[in-house]
């Protein structure tokens, strides 16, 4: 049994090393040089090892504009986290703790927001700003950046907040009240420790998304508020300063790792375990509360609809200049776009589907395996997944390209979309591990133990007990990885083999050269693919959850 | 507790995964029998896909060789070339400014090739305008002149600036749509580098640089925010009335006027840049002969004629008509500044630092 366990651990960690650790090392080595370095290229490393230096870091710290970019990125990350939490909290409460009507609809509408590429949302606002001229703020400012990025983060925060509040067992609150505990103490000693892990998970993910975002700052960040990812991108792709760009992103990575450490310490201090039977949620059915929250949630949830409408108008427009709606329409934008990128739909579906499946498989193995003692080092695994999540997608693309572009492993970059799929998986593994982990954490230990006793072995336990209970988290994790992979641009441009251009890559190619209608057409297709999937999965999720309870 | 019929459901999931994996491999093997077959050439193109595809289709119709294009900005494409050394898939890099090619050439991504139809063209025009790499690492297939694009509904004919200097004058406050040179490395960086070189040639390096910084301050004072990421977005901004004037290559306003109906006209300026648009053969290109066939076709009479038909851009070989709205080399050369592309490539960071200093103040 120990040999079998050891073998499983070796396989598992080798997999993580090959696809997380080695690319990271290559990326970090590049920051000490001027060109991308592959750790497999031993002769090249031997030749250039004497030229490694800290010059890129010295250049960064001696330049006040570069330093400002790091400071501004942190400010943006914290501000986006705070604003999106404030916006999403009432919605999360309404969805998980009240008898609000239309929960599935609201949840589905919000999930649509996750599937809308950041550059499309940005272009929606640019269109509003340029053609409508009715925005009450300047889109190209810190305020504009904050508003757009917060709106893209609200769906994540709502999702994690809902999961967190949904894990609150009413029995604990009632028994505390019965024992004369004050409401304030109930909140600080019972409610907060139970919901904090879920909210903290949402906050750290939103923070990492905000600081690692590229497409939105590239389009909106004003010159007096530089963002480090956009600055690194232009250093790399405008001036080919690989070393300086990598150094900038290594520094951002260190900041993000520090944030992750704070999160992990906070979780360890505040985590609570609840055991016993009969988990119960008490739903707030106060009419005034329900009505207010329903209206508020509907307003928040309708924002993705507005984005899609604007996107749709652009996708079907032939001419749209300075008017509220296009002055003429056409259906040929779709055909014209697909004439140039005929395989893009299949490329998107195949690669993102596989990425989602692989991500949840790894998440389930790691979370269940560490929970039951099959896999060692839960916190190491969590940390590794969050570290890669802390990298911006462009650096995942560069790391993989630098590491695997050689005569031995080049096939997984240039011929088969393996590096592309694995890049999607490991850039988004944090989503699925968090989702699956939250769901598994809500399963009481007594169920685990009962399953192990009654069923034959851990696999039966996994199949008949754990899977049904963890299904909501698995579906959430798959969903997030699928839709976020489908809108990826930064790593796709680097890792997609020939003929494997995705809808997102093709869309951005059109938009960046001013062919907005064609780009909008392909982005519209992305939404049409992700929307029914998210809606269907949420219906299934709701049914499974009710059956299990 | 509900016990799901998970045995069969797990089996279904496994079967689906297997089918998808087989489909991935099957698609790659049967729909795309190899990454590219012998009758194909892979072109990394810094062009809008719609127009470029028309051009590539013309090549395919003429030669039977299929073009497999990869579209992106110069930075993205060169980044991919540099990082994928050792397992190259690209054959030709097509489009983009010489300054980008000069920098890219230092990364060792190009190989020397002399296209027969332009073998007698010297590296410099008029002894001061860099036309091609002296070692044939990159070479032009068309050219453009830097001018201004004017919204005729906002700026009357009599108010159009007649020099670069006038752009910094108070009468144009709120009218200039400026490109950010950090992201607009062809137009934005080209313009600011041109001005810097002009001041330094006239007043010496130190005084000239100081005067250049004052000029940047003046122009940015007259500019609307945001600064545009590239000239395409700048044309859209001017076309929709955000500002009245932007800096751009003279063929572009006509393109946007024709395709989008924007009220834009180009104006050629004194001390312009005569800017070749370049291409290059990738070092280690997997389809050498097809890549050379592509380059040779682009520089043939047929290919140069298609440049004018598809892109509205002028040819660089004799005997091919110049599209309406374009200017000949003989018209541009007398008013062209001896613009130094290499200096631009070497000083890009300094120029953008000046821009950032005034733009963030």
PDB file of C-alpha atoms in Angstrom, chain A residues 99-361:
ATOM      1  CA  UNK A  99     -36.096  33.226  -0.653  1.00  0.00           C
ATOM      2  CA  UNK A 100     -35.324  35.521  -3.561  1.00  0.00           C
ATOM      3  CA  UNK A 101     -37.017  34.533  -6.814  1.00  0.00           C
ATOM      4  CA  UNK A 102     -35.146  33.946 -10.046  1.00  0.00           C
ATOM      5  CA  UNK A 103     -31.899  32.793  -8.450  1.00  0.00           C
ATOM      6  CA  UNK A 104     -30.980  30.520 -11.337  1.00  0.00           C
ATOM      7  CA  UNK A 105     -31.589  33.323 -13.829  1.00  0.00           C
ATOM      8  CA  UNK A 106     -29.527  35.823 -11.845  1.00  0.00           C
ATOM      9  CA  UNK A 107     -26.730  33.318 -11.330  1.00  0.00           C
ATOM     10  CA  UNK A 108     -26.700  32.401 -15.010  1.00  0.00           C
ATOM     11  CA  UNK A 109     -26.680  36.045 -16.061  1.00  0.00           C
ATOM     12  CA  UNK A 110     -23.757  36.779 -13.755  1.00  0.00           C
ATOM     13  CA  UNK A 111     -21.857  33.737 -14.979  1.00  0.00           C
ATOM     14  CA  UNK A 112     -22.143  35.150 -18.486  1.00  0.00           C
ATOM     15  CA  UNK A 113     -19.906  37.948 -17.278  1.00  0.00           C
ATOM     16  CA  UNK A 114     -17.124  35.457 -16.613  1.00  0.00           C
ATOM     17  CA  UNK A 115     -17.279  34.345 -20.220  1.00  0.00           C
ATOM     18  CA  UNK A 116     -16.943  37.811 -21.721  1.00  0.00           C
ATOM     19  CA  UNK A 117     -13.328  38.625 -22.657  1.00  0.00           C
ATOM     20  CA  UNK A 118     -11.877  41.627 -20.858  1.00  0.00           C
ATOM     21  CA  UNK A 119     -10.969  43.376 -24.099  1.00  0.00           C
ATOM     22  CA  UNK A 120     -14.559  43.036 -25.350  1.00  0.00           C
ATOM     23  CA  UNK A 121     -15.994  44.597 -22.204  1.00  0.00           C
ATOM     24  CA  UNK A 122     -13.431  47.344 -22.604  1.00  0.00           C
ATOM     25  CA  UNK A 123     -14.439  47.915 -26.203  1.00  0.00           C
ATOM     26  CA  UNK A 124     -18.093  48.055 -25.135  1.00  0.00           C
ATOM     27  CA  UNK A 125     -17.183  50.943 -22.848  1.00  0.00           C
ATOM     28  CA  UNK A 126     -15.047  52.559 -25.532  1.00  0.00           C
ATOM     29  CA  UNK A 127     -17.985  52.390 -27.940  1.00  0.00           C
ATOM     30  CA  UNK A 128     -20.218  53.948 -25.266  1.00  0.00           C
ATOM     31  CA  UNK A 129     -17.626  56.588 -24.597  1.00  0.00           C
ATOM     32  CA  UNK A 130     -16.981  57.367 -28.268  1.00  0.00           C
ATOM     33  CA  UNK A 131     -20.397  56.982 -29.840  1.00  0.00           C
ATOM     34  CA  UNK A 132     -22.834  57.669 -27.024  1.00  0.00           C
ATOM     35  CA  UNK A 133     -20.654  60.189 -25.144  1.00  0.00           C
ATOM     36  CA  UNK A 134     -22.992  59.693 -22.188  1.00  0.00           C
ATOM     37  CA  UNK A 135     -20.643  58.091 -19.708  1.00  0.00           C
ATOM     38  CA  UNK A 136     -20.451  60.117 -16.468  1.00  0.00           C
ATOM     39  CA  UNK A 137     -16.757  59.391 -16.115  1.00  0.00           C
ATOM     40  CA  UNK A 138     -13.645  59.347 -18.273  1.00  0.00           C
ATOM     41  CA  UNK A 139     -13.095  55.765 -19.328  1.00  0.00           C
ATOM     42  CA  UNK A 140      -9.364  56.388 -19.770  1.00  0.00           C
ATOM     43  CA  UNK A 141      -8.597  57.112 -16.140  1.00  0.00           C
ATOM     44  CA  UNK A 142      -8.078  55.333 -12.851  1.00  0.00           C
ATOM     45  CA  UNK A 143     -11.842  55.549 -12.285  1.00  0.00           C
ATOM     46  CA  UNK A 144     -12.554  53.990 -15.667  1.00  0.00           C
ATOM     47  CA  UNK A 145     -10.038  51.223 -15.058  1.00  0.00           C
ATOM     48  CA  UNK A 146     -11.476  50.587 -11.578  1.00  0.00           C
ATOM     49  CA  UNK A 147     -15.085  50.467 -12.789  1.00  0.00           C
ATOM     50  CA  UNK A 148     -14.420  48.153 -15.744  1.00  0.00           C
ATOM     51  CA  UNK A 149     -12.189  45.772 -13.772  1.00  0.00           C
ATOM     52  CA  UNK A 150     -14.558  45.674 -10.808  1.00  0.00           C
ATOM     53  CA  UNK A 151     -17.478  44.811 -13.071  1.00  0.00           C
ATOM     54  CA  UNK A 152     -15.506  41.934 -14.599  1.00  0.00           C
ATOM     55  CA  UNK A 153     -14.678  40.677 -11.072  1.00  0.00           C
ATOM     56  CA  UNK A 154     -18.199  40.818  -9.623  1.00  0.00           C
ATOM     57  CA  UNK A 155     -19.232  37.377 -11.002  1.00  0.00           C
ATOM     58  CA  UNK A 156     -16.229  35.735  -9.285  1.00  0.00           C
ATOM     59  CA  UNK A 157     -16.912  37.438  -6.005  1.00  0.00           C
ATOM     60  CA  UNK A 158     -20.608  36.546  -6.144  1.00  0.00           C
ATOM     61  CA  UNK A 159     -19.763  32.923  -6.838  1.00  0.00           C
ATOM     62  CA  UNK A 160     -17.322  32.532  -3.960  1.00  0.00           C
ATOM     63  CA  UNK A 161     -19.487  34.610  -1.656  1.00  0.00           C
ATOM     64  CA  UNK A 162     -22.492  32.425  -2.433  1.00  0.00           C
ATOM     65  CA  UNK A 163     -20.518  29.255  -1.770  1.00  0.00           C
ATOM     66  CA  UNK A 164     -19.215  30.743   1.484  1.00  0.00           C
ATOM     67  CA  UNK A 165     -22.591  31.917   2.789  1.00  0.00           C
ATOM     68  CA  UNK A 166     -24.188  28.692   1.623  1.00  0.00           C
ATOM     69  CA  UNK A 167     -21.892  26.754   3.974  1.00  0.00           C
ATOM     70  CA  UNK A 168     -23.243  28.496   7.051  1.00  0.00           C
ATOM     71  CA  UNK A 169     -25.099  25.960   9.184  1.00  0.00           C
ATOM     72  CA  UNK A 170     -28.109  27.597  10.835  1.00  0.00           C
ATOM     73  CA  UNK A 171     -28.028  25.101  13.705  1.00  0.00           C
ATOM     74  CA  UNK A 172     -24.867  26.686  15.075  1.00  0.00           C
ATOM     75  CA  UNK A 173     -26.433  30.126  15.117  1.00  0.00           C
ATOM     76  CA  UNK A 174     -29.637  28.882  16.727  1.00  0.00           C
ATOM     77  CA  UNK A 175     -27.822  26.936  19.417  1.00  0.00           C
ATOM     78  CA  UNK A 176     -25.654  29.974  20.172  1.00  0.00           C
ATOM     79  CA  UNK A 177     -28.748  32.134  20.504  1.00  0.00           C
ATOM     80  CA  UNK A 178     -30.367  29.512  22.686  1.00  0.00           C
ATOM     81  CA  UNK A 179     -27.318  29.724  24.944  1.00  0.00           C
ATOM     82  CA  UNK A 180     -27.696  33.497  25.251  1.00  0.00           C
ATOM     83  CA  UNK A 181     -24.774  34.511  23.056  1.00  0.00           C
ATOM     84  CA  UNK A 182     -25.048  38.077  21.771  1.00  0.00           C
ATOM     85  CA  UNK A 183     -25.588  38.754  18.055  1.00  0.00           C
ATOM     86  CA  UNK A 184     -22.247  40.512  17.815  1.00  0.00           C
ATOM     87  CA  UNK A 185     -20.444  37.514  19.278  1.00  0.00           C
ATOM     88  CA  UNK A 186     -22.404  35.188  17.015  1.00  0.00           C
ATOM     89  CA  UNK A 187     -21.204  37.210  14.031  1.00  0.00           C
ATOM     90  CA  UNK A 188     -17.533  37.388  15.085  1.00  0.00           C
ATOM     91  CA  UNK A 189     -17.194  33.900  16.632  1.00  0.00           C
ATOM     92  CA  UNK A 190     -19.429  31.781  14.426  1.00  0.00           C
ATOM     93  CA  UNK A 191     -20.489  33.434  11.188  1.00  0.00           C
ATOM     94  CA  UNK A 192     -17.248  35.175  10.270  1.00  0.00           C
ATOM     95  CA  UNK A 193     -14.938  32.183  10.799  1.00  0.00           C
ATOM     96  CA  UNK A 194     -17.250  29.977   8.746  1.00  0.00           C
ATOM     97  CA  UNK A 195     -17.720  32.346   5.816  1.00  0.00           C
ATOM     98  CA  UNK A 196     -14.291  33.949   5.858  1.00  0.00           C
ATOM     99  CA  UNK A 197     -12.500  31.165   3.923  1.00  0.00           C
ATOM    100  CA  UNK A 198     -14.939  31.428   1.020  1.00  0.00           C
ATOM    101  CA  UNK A 199     -14.822  35.208   0.871  1.00  0.00           C
ATOM    102  CA  UNK A 200     -11.069  35.222   1.308  1.00  0.00           C
ATOM    103  CA  UNK A 201     -10.758  32.798  -1.604  1.00  0.00           C
ATOM    104  CA  UNK A 202     -12.854  35.139  -3.746  1.00  0.00           C
ATOM    105  CA  UNK A 203     -10.864  38.182  -2.658  1.00  0.00           C
ATOM    106  CA  UNK A 204      -7.463  36.664  -3.353  1.00  0.00           C
ATOM    107  CA  UNK A 205      -8.596  35.483  -6.781  1.00  0.00           C
ATOM    108  CA  UNK A 206      -9.997  38.903  -7.669  1.00  0.00           C
ATOM    109  CA  UNK A 207      -6.806  40.577  -6.410  1.00  0.00           C
ATOM    110  CA  UNK A 208      -4.623  38.259  -8.493  1.00  0.00           C
ATOM    111  CA  UNK A 209      -6.867  38.719 -11.532  1.00  0.00           C
ATOM    112  CA  UNK A 210      -6.707  42.481 -11.175  1.00  0.00           C
ATOM    113  CA  UNK A 211      -2.936  42.729 -10.725  1.00  0.00           C
ATOM    114  CA  UNK A 212      -2.292  40.178 -13.485  1.00  0.00           C
ATOM    115  CA  UNK A 213      -4.740  41.612 -15.992  1.00  0.00           C
ATOM    116  CA  UNK A 214      -3.242  42.662 -19.298  1.00  0.00           C
ATOM    117  CA  UNK A 215      -5.859  43.452 -21.934  1.00  0.00           C
ATOM    118  CA  UNK A 216      -7.838  46.013 -19.913  1.00  0.00           C
ATOM    119  CA  UNK A 217      -4.857  48.090 -18.669  1.00  0.00           C
ATOM    120  CA  UNK A 218      -3.317  47.886 -22.134  1.00  0.00           C
ATOM    121  CA  UNK A 219      -6.385  49.592 -23.541  1.00  0.00           C
ATOM    122  CA  UNK A 220      -7.483  51.874 -20.699  1.00  0.00           C
ATOM    123  CA  UNK A 221      -4.650  52.685 -18.309  1.00  0.00           C
ATOM    124  CA  UNK A 222      -3.692  56.359 -18.586  1.00  0.00           C
ATOM    125  CA  UNK A 223      -0.031  57.247 -18.878  1.00  0.00           C
ATOM    126  CA  UNK A 224      -0.038  58.800 -15.401  1.00  0.00           C
ATOM    127  CA  UNK A 225      -1.276  55.502 -13.882  1.00  0.00           C
ATOM    128  CA  UNK A 226       0.995  52.844 -15.408  1.00  0.00           C
ATOM    129  CA  UNK A 227       0.204  49.184 -14.719  1.00  0.00           C
ATOM    130  CA  UNK A 228       3.140  46.811 -14.517  1.00  0.00           C
ATOM    131  CA  UNK A 229       1.701  44.053 -16.753  1.00  0.00           C
ATOM    132  CA  UNK A 230       1.050  46.506 -19.592  1.00  0.00           C
ATOM    133  CA  UNK A 231       4.469  48.084 -19.078  1.00  0.00           C
ATOM    134  CA  UNK A 232       6.175  44.676 -19.155  1.00  0.00           C
ATOM    135  CA  UNK A 233       4.183  43.708 -22.240  1.00  0.00           C
ATOM    136  CA  UNK A 234       5.320  46.778 -24.152  1.00  0.00           C
ATOM    137  CA  UNK A 235       8.923  46.338 -22.993  1.00  0.00           C
ATOM    138  CA  UNK A 236       8.770  42.808 -24.345  1.00  0.00           C
ATOM    139  CA  UNK A 237       6.759  43.181 -27.522  1.00  0.00           C
ATOM    140  CA  UNK A 238       7.706  46.728 -28.531  1.00  0.00           C
ATOM    141  CA  UNK A 239      11.358  46.767 -27.523  1.00  0.00           C
ATOM    142  CA  UNK A 240      12.114  43.014 -27.148  1.00  0.00           C
ATOM    143  CA  UNK A 241      13.574  43.600 -23.683  1.00  0.00           C
ATOM    144  CA  UNK A 242      12.965  40.051 -22.483  1.00  0.00           C
ATOM    145  CA  UNK A 243      15.082  40.413 -19.392  1.00  0.00           C
ATOM    146  CA  UNK A 244      13.538  43.669 -18.158  1.00  0.00           C
ATOM    147  CA  UNK A 245       9.994  42.467 -18.880  1.00  0.00           C
ATOM    148  CA  UNK A 246      10.636  39.191 -17.046  1.00  0.00           C
ATOM    149  CA  UNK A 247      12.177  41.086 -14.113  1.00  0.00           C
ATOM    150  CA  UNK A 248       9.091  43.302 -13.869  1.00  0.00           C
ATOM    151  CA  UNK A 249       6.807  40.284 -13.837  1.00  0.00           C
ATOM    152  CA  UNK A 250       9.002  38.400 -11.351  1.00  0.00           C
ATOM    153  CA  UNK A 251       8.598  41.364  -8.995  1.00  0.00           C
ATOM    154  CA  UNK A 252       4.842  41.300  -9.527  1.00  0.00           C
ATOM    155  CA  UNK A 253       4.910  37.561  -8.890  1.00  0.00           C
ATOM    156  CA  UNK A 254       6.746  38.109  -5.575  1.00  0.00           C
ATOM    157  CA  UNK A 255       4.144  40.675  -4.531  1.00  0.00           C
ATOM    158  CA  UNK A 256       1.354  38.268  -5.435  1.00  0.00           C
ATOM    159  CA  UNK A 257       3.054  35.417  -3.587  1.00  0.00           C
ATOM    160  CA  UNK A 258       3.247  37.660  -0.531  1.00  0.00           C
ATOM    161  CA  UNK A 259      -0.492  38.297  -0.868  1.00  0.00           C
ATOM    162  CA  UNK A 260      -1.100  34.538  -1.137  1.00  0.00           C
ATOM    163  CA  UNK A 261       0.952  33.909   2.000  1.00  0.00           C
ATOM    164  CA  UNK A 262      -1.115  36.473   3.899  1.00  0.00           C
ATOM    165  CA  UNK A 263      -4.240  34.703   2.648  1.00  0.00           C
ATOM    166  CA  UNK A 264      -2.991  31.272   3.684  1.00  0.00           C
ATOM    167  CA  UNK A 265      -2.003  32.493   7.141  1.00  0.00           C
ATOM    168  CA  UNK A 266      -5.369  34.183   7.567  1.00  0.00           C
ATOM    169  CA  UNK A 267      -7.197  31.017   6.466  1.00  0.00           C
ATOM    170  CA  UNK A 268      -5.223  28.853   8.843  1.00  0.00           C
ATOM    171  CA  UNK A 269      -6.021  31.155  11.762  1.00  0.00           C
ATOM    172  CA  UNK A 270      -9.710  31.472  11.006  1.00  0.00           C
ATOM    173  CA  UNK A 271     -10.685  28.074   9.619  1.00  0.00           C
ATOM    174  CA  UNK A 272     -13.299  26.100  11.451  1.00  0.00           C
ATOM    175  CA  UNK A 273     -14.521  22.546  11.194  1.00  0.00           C
ATOM    176  CA  UNK A 274     -18.139  21.685  11.738  1.00  0.00           C
ATOM    177  CA  UNK A 275     -19.231  18.126  12.330  1.00  0.00           C
ATOM    178  CA  UNK A 276     -22.567  16.450  12.968  1.00  0.00           C
ATOM    179  CA  UNK A 277     -25.715  15.678  11.101  1.00  0.00           C
ATOM    180  CA  UNK A 278     -28.488  17.690   9.482  1.00  0.00           C
ATOM    181  CA  UNK A 279     -26.838  20.747   7.945  1.00  0.00           C
ATOM    182  CA  UNK A 280     -29.534  23.395   7.607  1.00  0.00           C
ATOM    183  CA  UNK A 281     -29.868  26.787   6.058  1.00  0.00           C
ATOM    184  CA  UNK A 282     -32.466  29.228   7.348  1.00  0.00           C
ATOM    185  CA  UNK A 283     -33.662  31.414   4.514  1.00  0.00           C
ATOM    186  CA  UNK A 284     -34.553  35.017   5.139  1.00  0.00           C
ATOM    187  CA  UNK A 285     -38.082  35.500   3.837  1.00  0.00           C
ATOM    188  CA  UNK A 286     -38.594  39.088   4.995  1.00  0.00           C
ATOM    189  CA  UNK A 287     -40.500  40.642   2.069  1.00  0.00           C
ATOM    190  CA  UNK A 288     -38.781  44.012   2.127  1.00  0.00           C
ATOM    191  CA  UNK A 289     -35.343  42.429   2.242  1.00  0.00           C
ATOM    192  CA  UNK A 290     -36.207  39.976  -0.523  1.00  0.00           C
ATOM    193  CA  UNK A 291     -37.627  42.664  -2.814  1.00  0.00           C
ATOM    194  CA  UNK A 292     -34.718  45.049  -2.321  1.00  0.00           C
ATOM    195  CA  UNK A 293     -32.150  42.315  -2.848  1.00  0.00           C
ATOM    196  CA  UNK A 294     -33.990  40.978  -5.898  1.00  0.00           C
ATOM    197  CA  UNK A 295     -34.034  44.405  -7.527  1.00  0.00           C
ATOM    198  CA  UNK A 296     -30.402  45.064  -6.666  1.00  0.00           C
ATOM    199  CA  UNK A 297     -29.281  41.643  -7.902  1.00  0.00           C
ATOM    200  CA  UNK A 298     -31.267  42.095 -11.098  1.00  0.00           C
ATOM    201  CA  UNK A 299     -29.522  45.408 -11.806  1.00  0.00           C
ATOM    202  CA  UNK A 300     -26.107  43.872 -11.197  1.00  0.00           C
ATOM    203  CA  UNK A 301     -26.989  40.765 -13.215  1.00  0.00           C
ATOM    204  CA  UNK A 302     -28.331  42.717 -16.175  1.00  0.00           C
ATOM    205  CA  UNK A 303     -24.959  44.352 -16.841  1.00  0.00           C
ATOM    206  CA  UNK A 304     -23.657  41.348 -18.821  1.00  0.00           C
ATOM    207  CA  UNK A 305     -26.843  41.549 -20.910  1.00  0.00           C
ATOM    208  CA  UNK A 306     -26.054  45.159 -21.773  1.00  0.00           C
ATOM    209  CA  UNK A 307     -22.509  44.168 -22.737  1.00  0.00           C
ATOM    210  CA  UNK A 308     -23.852  41.421 -24.967  1.00  0.00           C
ATOM    211  CA  UNK A 309     -26.372  43.748 -26.599  1.00  0.00           C
ATOM    212  CA  UNK A 310     -23.641  46.252 -27.455  1.00  0.00           C
ATOM    213  CA  UNK A 311     -21.438  43.422 -28.666  1.00  0.00           C
ATOM    214  CA  UNK A 312     -24.298  42.045 -30.732  1.00  0.00           C
ATOM    215  CA  UNK A 313     -25.018  45.417 -32.307  1.00  0.00           C
ATOM    216  CA  UNK A 314     -21.373  45.723 -33.307  1.00  0.00           C
ATOM    217  CA  UNK A 315     -21.305  42.131 -34.615  1.00  0.00           C
ATOM    218  CA  UNK A 316     -24.206  42.831 -36.962  1.00  0.00           C
ATOM    219  CA  UNK A 317     -23.208  46.360 -37.873  1.00  0.00           C
ATOM    220  CA  UNK A 318     -22.040  47.446 -41.270  1.00  0.00           C
ATOM    221  CA  UNK A 319     -21.576  51.108 -40.365  1.00  0.00           C
ATOM    222  CA  UNK A 320     -21.610  52.580 -36.842  1.00  0.00           C
ATOM    223  CA  UNK A 321     -20.202  56.060 -36.423  1.00  0.00           C
ATOM    224  CA  UNK A 322     -21.321  58.533 -33.767  1.00  0.00           C
ATOM    225  CA  UNK A 323     -24.872  57.198 -33.380  1.00  0.00           C
ATOM    226  CA  UNK A 324     -26.656  55.319 -30.619  1.00  0.00           C
ATOM    227  CA  UNK A 325     -27.157  52.292 -32.849  1.00  0.00           C
ATOM    228  CA  UNK A 326     -25.528  51.243 -36.114  1.00  0.00           C
ATOM    229  CA  UNK A 327     -26.811  53.050 -39.173  1.00  0.00           C
ATOM    230  CA  UNK A 328     -26.693  49.905 -41.296  1.00  0.00           C
ATOM    231  CA  UNK A 329     -26.562  46.201 -40.581  1.00  0.00           C
ATOM    232  CA  UNK A 330     -25.175  43.049 -42.183  1.00  0.00           C
ATOM    233  CA  UNK A 331     -25.022  39.349 -41.405  1.00  0.00           C
ATOM    234  CA  UNK A 332     -21.835  38.872 -43.397  1.00  0.00           C
ATOM    235  CA  UNK A 333     -19.419  39.763 -40.600  1.00  0.00           C
ATOM    236  CA  UNK A 334     -19.631  36.210 -39.286  1.00  0.00           C
ATOM    237  CA  UNK A 335     -19.002  34.596 -42.658  1.00  0.00           C
ATOM    238  CA  UNK A 336     -16.156  36.986 -43.415  1.00  0.00           C
ATOM    239  CA  UNK A 337     -14.509  36.278 -40.079  1.00  0.00           C
ATOM    240  CA  UNK A 338     -14.833  32.511 -40.413  1.00  0.00           C
ATOM    241  CA  UNK A 339     -13.472  32.641 -43.952  1.00  0.00           C
ATOM    242  CA  UNK A 340     -10.181  33.671 -42.374  1.00  0.00           C
ATOM    243  CA  UNK A 341     -10.387  31.546 -39.224  1.00  0.00           C
ATOM    244  CA  UNK A 342     -12.446  28.484 -40.226  1.00  0.00           C
ATOM    245  CA  UNK A 343     -11.278  26.184 -37.439  1.00  0.00           C
ATOM    246  CA  UNK A 344     -11.528  28.691 -34.604  1.00  0.00           C
ATOM    247  CA  UNK A 345     -14.765  27.363 -33.076  1.00  0.00           C
ATOM    248  CA  UNK A 346     -13.493  23.775 -32.916  1.00  0.00           C
ATOM    249  CA  UNK A 347     -10.132  24.895 -31.643  1.00  0.00           C
ATOM    250  CA  UNK A 348     -11.814  26.787 -28.838  1.00  0.00           C
ATOM    251  CA  UNK A 349     -14.189  23.981 -27.847  1.00  0.00           C
ATOM    252  CA  UNK A 350     -11.628  21.186 -27.972  1.00  0.00           C
ATOM    253  CA  UNK A 351      -8.817  22.963 -26.128  1.00  0.00           C
ATOM    254  CA  UNK A 352     -11.018  24.555 -23.477  1.00  0.00           C
ATOM    255  CA  UNK A 353     -13.025  21.383 -22.869  1.00  0.00           C
ATOM    256  CA  UNK A 354      -9.840  19.378 -22.341  1.00  0.00           C
ATOM    257  CA  UNK A 355      -8.370  22.115 -20.150  1.00  0.00           C
ATOM    258  CA  UNK A 356     -11.490  22.101 -17.966  1.00  0.00           C
ATOM    259  CA  UNK A 357     -11.544  18.322 -17.628  1.00  0.00           C
ATOM    260  CA  UNK A 358      -7.823  18.075 -16.826  1.00  0.00           C
ATOM    261  CA  UNK A 359      -8.054  20.928 -14.314  1.00  0.00           C
ATOM    262  CA  UNK A 360     -10.928  19.383 -12.342  1.00  0.00           C
ATOM    263  CA  UNK A 361      -9.268  15.959 -12.489  1.00  0.00           C
TER     264      UNK A 361
END
